[in-house]
XYZ file of C-alpha atoms in Angstrom:
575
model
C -48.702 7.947 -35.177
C -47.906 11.339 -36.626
C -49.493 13.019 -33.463
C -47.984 10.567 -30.741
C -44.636 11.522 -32.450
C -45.254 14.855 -31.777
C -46.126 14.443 -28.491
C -43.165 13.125 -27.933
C -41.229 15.526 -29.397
C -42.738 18.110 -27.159
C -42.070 15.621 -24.263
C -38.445 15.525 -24.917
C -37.819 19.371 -25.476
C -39.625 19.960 -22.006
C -37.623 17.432 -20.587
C -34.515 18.733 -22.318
C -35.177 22.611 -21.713
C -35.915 21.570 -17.687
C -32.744 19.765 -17.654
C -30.782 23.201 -18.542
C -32.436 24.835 -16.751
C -32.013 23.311 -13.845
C -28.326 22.699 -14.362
C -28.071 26.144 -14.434
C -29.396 26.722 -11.089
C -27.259 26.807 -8.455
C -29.627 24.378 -5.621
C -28.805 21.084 -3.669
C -31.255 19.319 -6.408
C -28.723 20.009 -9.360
C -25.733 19.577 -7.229
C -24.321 22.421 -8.850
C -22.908 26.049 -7.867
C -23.055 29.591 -10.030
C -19.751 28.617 -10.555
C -20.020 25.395 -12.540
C -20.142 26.800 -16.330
C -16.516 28.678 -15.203
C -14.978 25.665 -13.591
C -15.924 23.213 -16.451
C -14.700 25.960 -19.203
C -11.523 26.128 -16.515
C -11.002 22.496 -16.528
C -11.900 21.954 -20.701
C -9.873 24.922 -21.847
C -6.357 23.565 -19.799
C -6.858 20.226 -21.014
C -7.559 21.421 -25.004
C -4.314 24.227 -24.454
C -2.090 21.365 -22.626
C -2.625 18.985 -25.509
C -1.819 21.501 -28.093
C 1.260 23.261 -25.775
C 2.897 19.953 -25.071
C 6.256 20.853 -25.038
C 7.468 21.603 -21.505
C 9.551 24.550 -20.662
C 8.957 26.303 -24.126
C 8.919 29.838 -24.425
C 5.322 29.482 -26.203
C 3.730 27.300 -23.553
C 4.670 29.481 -20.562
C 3.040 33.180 -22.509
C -0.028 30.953 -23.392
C -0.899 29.901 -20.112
C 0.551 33.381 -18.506
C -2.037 34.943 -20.332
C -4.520 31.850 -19.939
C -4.720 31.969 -15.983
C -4.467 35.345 -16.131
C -7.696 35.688 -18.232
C -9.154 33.487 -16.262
C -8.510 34.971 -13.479
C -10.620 38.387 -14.809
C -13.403 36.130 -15.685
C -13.762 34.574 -12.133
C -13.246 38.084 -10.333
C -16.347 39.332 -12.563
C -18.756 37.015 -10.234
C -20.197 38.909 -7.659
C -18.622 37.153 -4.588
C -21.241 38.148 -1.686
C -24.056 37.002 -3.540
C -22.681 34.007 -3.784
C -24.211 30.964 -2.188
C -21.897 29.268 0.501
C -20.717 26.067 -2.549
C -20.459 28.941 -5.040
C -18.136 31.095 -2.388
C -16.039 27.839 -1.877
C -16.094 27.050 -5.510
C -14.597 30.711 -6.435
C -12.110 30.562 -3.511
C -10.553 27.378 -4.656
C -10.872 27.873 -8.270
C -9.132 31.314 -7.385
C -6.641 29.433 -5.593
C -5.694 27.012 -8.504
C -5.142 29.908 -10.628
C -2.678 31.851 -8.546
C -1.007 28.791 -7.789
C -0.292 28.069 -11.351
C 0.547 31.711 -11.695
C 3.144 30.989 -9.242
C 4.488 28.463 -10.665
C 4.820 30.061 -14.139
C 6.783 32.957 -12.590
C 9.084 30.689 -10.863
C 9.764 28.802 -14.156
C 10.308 32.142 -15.847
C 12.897 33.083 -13.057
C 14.614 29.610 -13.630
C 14.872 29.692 -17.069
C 16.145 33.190 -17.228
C 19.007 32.177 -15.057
C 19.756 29.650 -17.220
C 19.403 31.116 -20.649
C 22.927 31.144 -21.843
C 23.070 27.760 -21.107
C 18.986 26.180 -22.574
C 19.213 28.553 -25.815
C 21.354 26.807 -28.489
C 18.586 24.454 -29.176
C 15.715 27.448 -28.940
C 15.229 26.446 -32.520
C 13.640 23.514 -32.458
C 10.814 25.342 -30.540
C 9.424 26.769 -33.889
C 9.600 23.755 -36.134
C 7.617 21.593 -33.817
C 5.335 24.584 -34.021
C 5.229 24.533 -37.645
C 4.751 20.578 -37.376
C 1.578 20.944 -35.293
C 0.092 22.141 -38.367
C 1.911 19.934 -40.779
C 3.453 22.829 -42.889
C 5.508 21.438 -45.458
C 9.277 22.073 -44.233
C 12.539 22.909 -46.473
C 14.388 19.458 -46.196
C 17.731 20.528 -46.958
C 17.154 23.686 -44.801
C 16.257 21.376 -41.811
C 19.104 19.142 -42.239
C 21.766 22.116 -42.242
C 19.521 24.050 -38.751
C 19.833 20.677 -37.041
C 23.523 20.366 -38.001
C 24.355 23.954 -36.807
C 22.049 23.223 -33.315
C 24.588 20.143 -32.931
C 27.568 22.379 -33.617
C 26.415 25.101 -31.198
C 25.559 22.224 -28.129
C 29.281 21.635 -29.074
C 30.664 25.009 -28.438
C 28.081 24.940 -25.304
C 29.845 22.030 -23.581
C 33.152 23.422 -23.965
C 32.255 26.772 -22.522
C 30.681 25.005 -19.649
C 33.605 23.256 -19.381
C 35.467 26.280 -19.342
C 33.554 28.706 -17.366
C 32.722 25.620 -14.459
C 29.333 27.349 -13.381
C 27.403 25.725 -10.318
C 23.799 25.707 -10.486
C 21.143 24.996 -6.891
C 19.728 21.632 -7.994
C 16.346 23.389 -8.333
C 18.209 25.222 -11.581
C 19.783 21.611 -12.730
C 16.488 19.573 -12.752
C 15.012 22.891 -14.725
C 17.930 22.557 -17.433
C 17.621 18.976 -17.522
C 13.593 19.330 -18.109
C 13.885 22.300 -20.534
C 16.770 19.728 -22.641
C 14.190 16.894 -22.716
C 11.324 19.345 -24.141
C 13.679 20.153 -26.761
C 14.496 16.706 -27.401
C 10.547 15.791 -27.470
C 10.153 18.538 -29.860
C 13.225 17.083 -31.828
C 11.434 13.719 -31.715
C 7.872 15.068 -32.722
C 8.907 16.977 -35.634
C 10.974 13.977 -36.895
C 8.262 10.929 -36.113
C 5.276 13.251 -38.419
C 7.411 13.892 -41.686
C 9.843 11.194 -41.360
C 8.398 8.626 -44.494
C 5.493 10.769 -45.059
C 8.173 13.322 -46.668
C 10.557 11.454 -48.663
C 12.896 13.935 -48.946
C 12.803 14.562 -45.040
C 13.707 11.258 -44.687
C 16.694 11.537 -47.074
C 17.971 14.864 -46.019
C 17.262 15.091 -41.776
C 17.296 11.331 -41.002
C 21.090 12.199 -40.091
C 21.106 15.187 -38.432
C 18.256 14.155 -36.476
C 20.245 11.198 -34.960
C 23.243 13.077 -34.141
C 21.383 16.043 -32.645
C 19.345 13.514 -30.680
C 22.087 12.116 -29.230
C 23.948 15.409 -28.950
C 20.957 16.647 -26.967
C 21.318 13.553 -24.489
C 24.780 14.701 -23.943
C 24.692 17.971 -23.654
C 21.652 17.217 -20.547
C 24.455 14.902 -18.687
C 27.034 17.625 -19.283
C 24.254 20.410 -17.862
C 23.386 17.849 -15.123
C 26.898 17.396 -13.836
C 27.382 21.276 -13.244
C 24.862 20.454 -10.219
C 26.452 22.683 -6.823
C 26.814 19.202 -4.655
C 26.174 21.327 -1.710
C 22.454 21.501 -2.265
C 21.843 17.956 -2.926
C 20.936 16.001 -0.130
C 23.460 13.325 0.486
C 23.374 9.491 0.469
C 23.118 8.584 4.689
C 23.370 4.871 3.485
C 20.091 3.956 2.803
C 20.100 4.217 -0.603
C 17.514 6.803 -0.761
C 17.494 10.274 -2.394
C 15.296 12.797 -2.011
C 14.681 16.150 -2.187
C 13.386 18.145 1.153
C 12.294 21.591 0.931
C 12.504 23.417 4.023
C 10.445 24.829 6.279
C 9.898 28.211 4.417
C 8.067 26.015 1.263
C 6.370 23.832 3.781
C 4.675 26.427 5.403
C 3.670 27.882 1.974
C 2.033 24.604 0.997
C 0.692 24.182 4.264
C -1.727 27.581 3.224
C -2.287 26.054 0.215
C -3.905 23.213 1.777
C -5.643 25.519 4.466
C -3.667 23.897 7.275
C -3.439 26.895 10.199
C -1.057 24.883 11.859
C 3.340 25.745 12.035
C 5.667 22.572 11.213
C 6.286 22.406 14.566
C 2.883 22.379 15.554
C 2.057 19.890 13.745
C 4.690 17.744 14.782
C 3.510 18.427 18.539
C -0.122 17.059 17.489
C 1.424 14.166 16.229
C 3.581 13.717 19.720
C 0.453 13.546 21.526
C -1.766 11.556 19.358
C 1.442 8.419 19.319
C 1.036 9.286 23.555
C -2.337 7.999 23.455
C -1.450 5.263 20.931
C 1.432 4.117 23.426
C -1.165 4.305 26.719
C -3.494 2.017 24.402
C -1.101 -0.259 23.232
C -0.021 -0.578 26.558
C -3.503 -1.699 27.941
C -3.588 -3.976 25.243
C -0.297 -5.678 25.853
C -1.624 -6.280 29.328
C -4.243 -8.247 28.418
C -2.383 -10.355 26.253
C -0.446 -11.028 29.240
C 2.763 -9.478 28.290
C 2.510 -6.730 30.714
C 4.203 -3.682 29.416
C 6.513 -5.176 27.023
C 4.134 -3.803 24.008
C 7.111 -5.433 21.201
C 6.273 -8.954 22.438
C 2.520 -8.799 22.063
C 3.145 -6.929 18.816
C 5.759 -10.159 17.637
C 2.721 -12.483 18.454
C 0.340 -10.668 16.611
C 2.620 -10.793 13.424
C 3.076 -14.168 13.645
C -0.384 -14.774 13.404
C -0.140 -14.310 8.766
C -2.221 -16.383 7.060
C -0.657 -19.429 5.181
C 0.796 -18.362 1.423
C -1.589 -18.425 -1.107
C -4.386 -17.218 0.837
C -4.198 -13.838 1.817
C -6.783 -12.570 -0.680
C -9.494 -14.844 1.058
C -8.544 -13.317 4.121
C -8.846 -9.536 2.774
C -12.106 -11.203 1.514
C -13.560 -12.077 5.219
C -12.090 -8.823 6.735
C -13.702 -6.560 3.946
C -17.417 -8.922 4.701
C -17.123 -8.015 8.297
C -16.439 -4.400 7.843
C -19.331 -3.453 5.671
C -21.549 -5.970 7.993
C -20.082 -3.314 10.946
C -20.981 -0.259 8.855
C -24.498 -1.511 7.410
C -25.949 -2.539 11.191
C -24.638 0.661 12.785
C -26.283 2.395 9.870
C -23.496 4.822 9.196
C -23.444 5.662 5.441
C -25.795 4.800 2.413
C -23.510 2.357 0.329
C -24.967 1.835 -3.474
C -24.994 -1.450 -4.466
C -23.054 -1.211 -7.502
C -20.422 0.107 -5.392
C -20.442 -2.252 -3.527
C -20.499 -4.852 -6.650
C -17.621 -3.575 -8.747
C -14.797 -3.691 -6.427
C -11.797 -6.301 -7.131
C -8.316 -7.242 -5.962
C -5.649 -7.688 -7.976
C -1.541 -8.378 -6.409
C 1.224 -6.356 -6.051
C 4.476 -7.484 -7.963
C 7.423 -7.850 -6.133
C 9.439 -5.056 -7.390
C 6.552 -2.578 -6.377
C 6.373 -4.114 -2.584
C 9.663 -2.373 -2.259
C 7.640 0.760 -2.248
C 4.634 -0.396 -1.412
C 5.098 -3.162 0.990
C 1.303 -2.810 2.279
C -2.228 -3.327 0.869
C -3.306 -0.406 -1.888
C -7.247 0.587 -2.094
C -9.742 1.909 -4.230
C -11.696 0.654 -7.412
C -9.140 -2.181 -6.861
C -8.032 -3.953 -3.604
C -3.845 -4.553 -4.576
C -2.164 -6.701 -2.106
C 1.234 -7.058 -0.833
C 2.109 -10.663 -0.476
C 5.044 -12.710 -0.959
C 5.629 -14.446 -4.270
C 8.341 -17.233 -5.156
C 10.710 -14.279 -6.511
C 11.188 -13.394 -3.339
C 14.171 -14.536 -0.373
C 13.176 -16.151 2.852
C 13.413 -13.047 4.893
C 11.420 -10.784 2.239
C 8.713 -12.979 2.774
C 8.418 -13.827 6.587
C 8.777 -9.747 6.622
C 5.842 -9.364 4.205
C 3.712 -12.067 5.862
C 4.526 -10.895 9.606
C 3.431 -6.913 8.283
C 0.054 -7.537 6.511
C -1.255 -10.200 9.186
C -5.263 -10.243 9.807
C -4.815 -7.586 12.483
C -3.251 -5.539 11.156
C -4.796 -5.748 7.440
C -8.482 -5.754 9.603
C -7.401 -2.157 10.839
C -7.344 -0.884 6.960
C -9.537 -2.645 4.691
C -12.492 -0.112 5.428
C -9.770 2.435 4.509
C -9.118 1.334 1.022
C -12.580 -0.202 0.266
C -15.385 1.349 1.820
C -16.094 3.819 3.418
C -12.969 4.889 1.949
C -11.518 5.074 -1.624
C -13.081 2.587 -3.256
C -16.656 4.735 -2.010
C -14.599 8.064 -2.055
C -13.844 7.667 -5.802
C -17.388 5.949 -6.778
C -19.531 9.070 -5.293
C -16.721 11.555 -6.662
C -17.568 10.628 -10.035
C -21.323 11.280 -9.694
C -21.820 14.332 -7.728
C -20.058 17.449 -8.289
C -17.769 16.185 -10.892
C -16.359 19.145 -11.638
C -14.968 20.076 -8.382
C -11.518 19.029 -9.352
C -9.679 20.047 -6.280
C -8.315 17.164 -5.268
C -6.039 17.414 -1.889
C -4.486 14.436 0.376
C -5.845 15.981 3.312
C -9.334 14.903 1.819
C -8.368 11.794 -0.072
C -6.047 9.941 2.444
C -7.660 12.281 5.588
C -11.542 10.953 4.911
C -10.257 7.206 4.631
C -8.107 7.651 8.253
C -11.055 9.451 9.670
C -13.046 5.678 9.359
C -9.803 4.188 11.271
C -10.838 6.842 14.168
C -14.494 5.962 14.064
C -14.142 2.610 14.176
C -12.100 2.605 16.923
C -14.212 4.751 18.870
C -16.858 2.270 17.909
C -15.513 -0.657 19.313
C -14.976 -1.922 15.888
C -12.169 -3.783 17.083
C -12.661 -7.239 18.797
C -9.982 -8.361 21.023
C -6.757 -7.092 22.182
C -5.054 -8.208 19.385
C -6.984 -6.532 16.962
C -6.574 -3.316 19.027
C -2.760 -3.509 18.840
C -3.122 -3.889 14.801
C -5.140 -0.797 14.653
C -3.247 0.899 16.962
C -0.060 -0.227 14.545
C -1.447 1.974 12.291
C -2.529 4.806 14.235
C 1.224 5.010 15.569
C 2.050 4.697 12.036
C 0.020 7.860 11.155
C 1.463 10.080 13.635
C 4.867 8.732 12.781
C 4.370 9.959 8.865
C 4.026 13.611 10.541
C 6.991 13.594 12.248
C 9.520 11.813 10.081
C 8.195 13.512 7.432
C 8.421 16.835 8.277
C 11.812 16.242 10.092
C 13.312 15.569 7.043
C 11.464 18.333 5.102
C 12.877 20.871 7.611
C 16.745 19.047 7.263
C 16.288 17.979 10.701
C 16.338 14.082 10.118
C 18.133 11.814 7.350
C 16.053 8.858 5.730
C 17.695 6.372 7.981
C 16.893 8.411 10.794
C 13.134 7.970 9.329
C 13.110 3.860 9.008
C 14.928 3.690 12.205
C 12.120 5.744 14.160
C 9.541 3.247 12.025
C 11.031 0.327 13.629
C 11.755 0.845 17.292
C 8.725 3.095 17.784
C 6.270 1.592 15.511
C 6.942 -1.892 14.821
C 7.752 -1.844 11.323
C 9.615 -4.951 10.034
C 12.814 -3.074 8.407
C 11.836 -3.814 5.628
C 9.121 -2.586 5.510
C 10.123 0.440 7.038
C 12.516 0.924 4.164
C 9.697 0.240 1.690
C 7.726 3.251 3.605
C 10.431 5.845 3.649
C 11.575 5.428 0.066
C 7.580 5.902 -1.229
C 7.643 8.917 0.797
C 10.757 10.766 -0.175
C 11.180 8.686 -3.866
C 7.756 8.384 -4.809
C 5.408 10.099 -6.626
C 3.985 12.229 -3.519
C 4.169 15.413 -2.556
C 5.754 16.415 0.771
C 2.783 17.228 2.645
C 1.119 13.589 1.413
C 1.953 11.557 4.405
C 1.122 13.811 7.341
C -1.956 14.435 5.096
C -3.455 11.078 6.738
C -3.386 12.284 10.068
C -4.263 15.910 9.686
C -6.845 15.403 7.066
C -8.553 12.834 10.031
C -8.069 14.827 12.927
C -9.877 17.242 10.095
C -12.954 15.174 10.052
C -13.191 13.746 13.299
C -13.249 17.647 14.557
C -16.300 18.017 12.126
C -18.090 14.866 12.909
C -17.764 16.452 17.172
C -19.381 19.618 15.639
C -22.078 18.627 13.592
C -23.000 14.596 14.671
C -22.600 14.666 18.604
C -23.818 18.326 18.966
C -26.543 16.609 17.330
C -26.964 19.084 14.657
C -27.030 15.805 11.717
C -27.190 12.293 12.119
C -24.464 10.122 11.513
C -25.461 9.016 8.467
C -26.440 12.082 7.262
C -23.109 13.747 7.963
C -20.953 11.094 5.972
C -23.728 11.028 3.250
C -23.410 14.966 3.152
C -19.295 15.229 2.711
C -19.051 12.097 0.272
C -21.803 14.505 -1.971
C -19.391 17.648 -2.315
C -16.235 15.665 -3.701
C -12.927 16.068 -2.416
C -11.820 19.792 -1.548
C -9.734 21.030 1.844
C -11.665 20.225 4.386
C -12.373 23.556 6.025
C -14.141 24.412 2.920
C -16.500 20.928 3.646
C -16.956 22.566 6.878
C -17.856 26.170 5.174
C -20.497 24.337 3.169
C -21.973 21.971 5.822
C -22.336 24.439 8.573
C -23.483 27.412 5.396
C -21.068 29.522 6.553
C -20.471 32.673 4.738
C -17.073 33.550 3.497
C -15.273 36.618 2.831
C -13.279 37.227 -0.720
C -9.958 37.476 1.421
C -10.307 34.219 2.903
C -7.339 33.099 5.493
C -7.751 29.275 6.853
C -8.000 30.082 10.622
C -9.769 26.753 11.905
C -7.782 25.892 14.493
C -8.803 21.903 14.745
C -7.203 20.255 17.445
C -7.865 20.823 20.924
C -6.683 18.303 23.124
């Protein structure tokens, strides 16, 4: 017994020792880069320093990670960059990337806030006691009680010289003031929820003070907030939505970012002639129908072809079923089997459909649908926009071979690659749309007018979107184009523009859907039908280096070397 537990001790450390070392090899077997060790430490040591430097906007927070990212920026330019592999190259590009990004945006915090000191300081204060509190030093009571007093009195003597001076700030400097206030408040609130209780003199001597400081701090943000220079917000056009467009000279800086080569302008161009061919197709389609050239009539049958209430999910059901039948007997991509088991549907609420008036993917299938809650014309617009057709154009984007499959395979291969980017994400699921398409996935007219909805749709995000980026176009301006060049039921239109501009997206998000496709479709031309790769292998091959900008999927696929000075310069649409 003795000797068959040695044996198996010996077993394990061999097994143990070869599975360090090969995770420390930088081959296709480990599915890891020379630059895994630094991008895990990257990803760790944020996470343990943004835990511990919670309080946004502090003084203390913004040297830390100043001097973090800069660190880590010494540490990644130590890596000898040529004798690199091609994933290691990518790896240190984007990881470099990340850094100076976040440099960036530490600078222009420091800029903001220095512009604003006069105004953020008379609470500065309560920057060191939550410090103290992290560590649970025992405080002075009566001492806190009289500093949180005084802060009140000084916010005091702040509003009236606001009031008296008038100042103006750009609304970039307002929504900086209001977020530095709210730190202080949260580090108000922290210091007072650990000793308040615990302490009983706390209790008795700050309980007070802390309330009218609290509320004093609330104030005092309003007041701050209300010194906004109306001239640089964007204004109300009627539609009720708000919000905030950066201009062309930030556009094109995230554009690099995201390793787009491509102007605004451009862009918008490649959108004008992709919604060309969409209109020629739709066209063709109409005809068949036998509505000629009026494209808005066959489009109004189509909608009215919504399954009856209450059974939309069985519907998703059969569309999903004949989508992964389609991918499985063209044999386009291995699909595991548990990813294929664990995917469910749940419903979107009401209140949400105003933002998301269309299906939602991934892990979870959440549908749009009308519910009792809603009027009459809510729900015949609901019903009319996710009809069969049109719903048969997207499932494969949400399920699989998109998100669902995107976020199943990113969480077992190259984990640590956390670079996510739209222009992956929402570009790899559109790329399927494409396919598909090409594929004659699609099996009547009518389902080519719902796919074509969306392709319309797609090209429409570039341009309203970066219309109103570049001040060019006003929301309404936006859900108008939706409806008389797409289709859109308005409200669903409405529901559209408001996630875009309201939401939680970034401005480049929705002409990321487009691009990121065009992106892939490009690739699939150079790799699958030069017949350098199979089709399978190709989609296997990009679902196995997680999400990144896709130029750098192209680097890796077609082991292309890279230089340290890296511009994007793929130049991806030709037609």
């Amino acid at each position: 017994m003795k000797k068959l537990s040695k044996l198996f001790f010996i077993a394990s450390l061999f097994l143990t020792s070869g599975h360090l070392t090969i995770a420390q090899q930088p081959d296709n077997q480990s599915g890891v880069t020379e630059l895994y060790d630094f991008s895990v430490n990257l990803r760790a040591d944020y996470g343990s320093l943004s835990r511990f430097y919670s309080i946004e906007n502090s003084p203390e927070r913004r040297l830390r990670f100043e001097n973090f990212f800069k660190d880590q920026l010494s540490k990644l330019e130590k890596f000898n960059f040529n004798k690199l592999s091609t994933g290691g190259q990518v790896d240190y590009l984007l990881q470099k990337r990340y850094i100076e990004e976040n440099l960036f945006d530490l600078s222009e915090e420091e800029k903001e806030v220095t512009q604003l000191k006069k105004w953020i300081n008379p609470a500065e204060y309560l920057y060191e006691l939550e410090k103290k509190r992290r560590r649970g030093l025992h405080l002075d009571s009566e001492k806190v009680a009289a500093d949180l007093n005084d802060i009140a009195k000084k916010l005091k003597v702040a509003t009236d010289e606001l009031k008296k001076e008038n100042p103006t700030f750009s609304r970039e400097l307002t929504r900086r003031a209001e977020r530095t206030i709210r730190g202080q408040k949260r580090a108000l609130n922290s210091v007072y929820d650990f000793y308040k209780g615990y302490d009983p003199q706390f209790t008795w001597w700050v309980t007070k003070p802390y309330e009218v400081l609290d509320k004093a701090l609330d104030d005092y943000s309003k007041v701050l907030s209300a010194q906004v220079d109306k001239s640089t917000l964007p204004k109300d056009d009627g539609s009720g939505i708000i919000g905030n467009p950066i201009g062309r000279e930030e556009l094109i800086r995230q554009l690099k970012y995201e390793m787009i080569p491509y102007s605004p302008e451009q862009l918008v161009e490649i959108a004008n002639k992709e919604f060309a061919w969409a209109d020629a197709e739709l066209l063709k389609a109409s005809r068949e129908m036998g509505f000629g050239n009026d494209w808005r009539a066959a489009q109004e049958k189509v909608k009215m072809s919504f399954v009856p209430e209450g059974h939309q999910p069985e519907a998703m059901l059969k569309l999903y079923n004949e989508s992964v039948d389609f991918l499985k007997k063209n044999n386009l991509l291995t699909i595991p089997p548990i990813a294929e088991e664990t995917w469910r549907m749940s419903m979107i609420s009401p209140a949400r459909q105003l933002i998301s008036p269309f299906f939602l993917g991934g892990e979870t299938l959440q549908i749009s649908y009308p519910t009792d809650e809603m009027n009459h014309e809510d729900k015949l617009m609901s019903m009319r926009g996710n009809n069969p057709h049109f719903s048969r154009a997207t499932v494969h984007h949400e399920l699989i071979a998109g998100h669902h499959l995107q976020g199943f395979m990113n969480n077992r291969n190259k984990e640590y690659r956390s670079y996510g980017t739209p222009f992956w994400t929402e570009g790899w699921a559109l790329y399927w749309e494409l396919l598909l398409w090409d594929m004659d996935f699609p099996q009547s007219p009518e389902d080519r007018i719902g796919m074509l909805f969306w392709r319309m749709h797609r090209s429409a995000r570039i341009i309203f979107s970066l219309n109103y980026h570049l001040g060019e176009w006003t929301p309404q301006q936006c859900i108008d184009f939706l409806v008389d060049r797409v289709g859109h039921e308005r409200a669903n239109a409405e529901g559209e523009v408001r996630r875009s501009f309201e939401g939680n997206y970034g401005p480049l998000y929705q002409l990321a859907y487009m691009t990121g496709g065009l992106q892939f479709y490009e690739l699939k031309k150079e790799l699958v039908d030069s017949g350098k790769m199979t089709i399978k292998e190709f989609h296997d091959a990009v679902l196995k280096e997680n999400s990144m900008p896709v130029e750098m999927v192209r680097a890796i696929l077609t082991n292309q070397r890279l230089k340290k000075d890296f511009k994007s310069s793929w130049m991806f649409y030709n037609k």
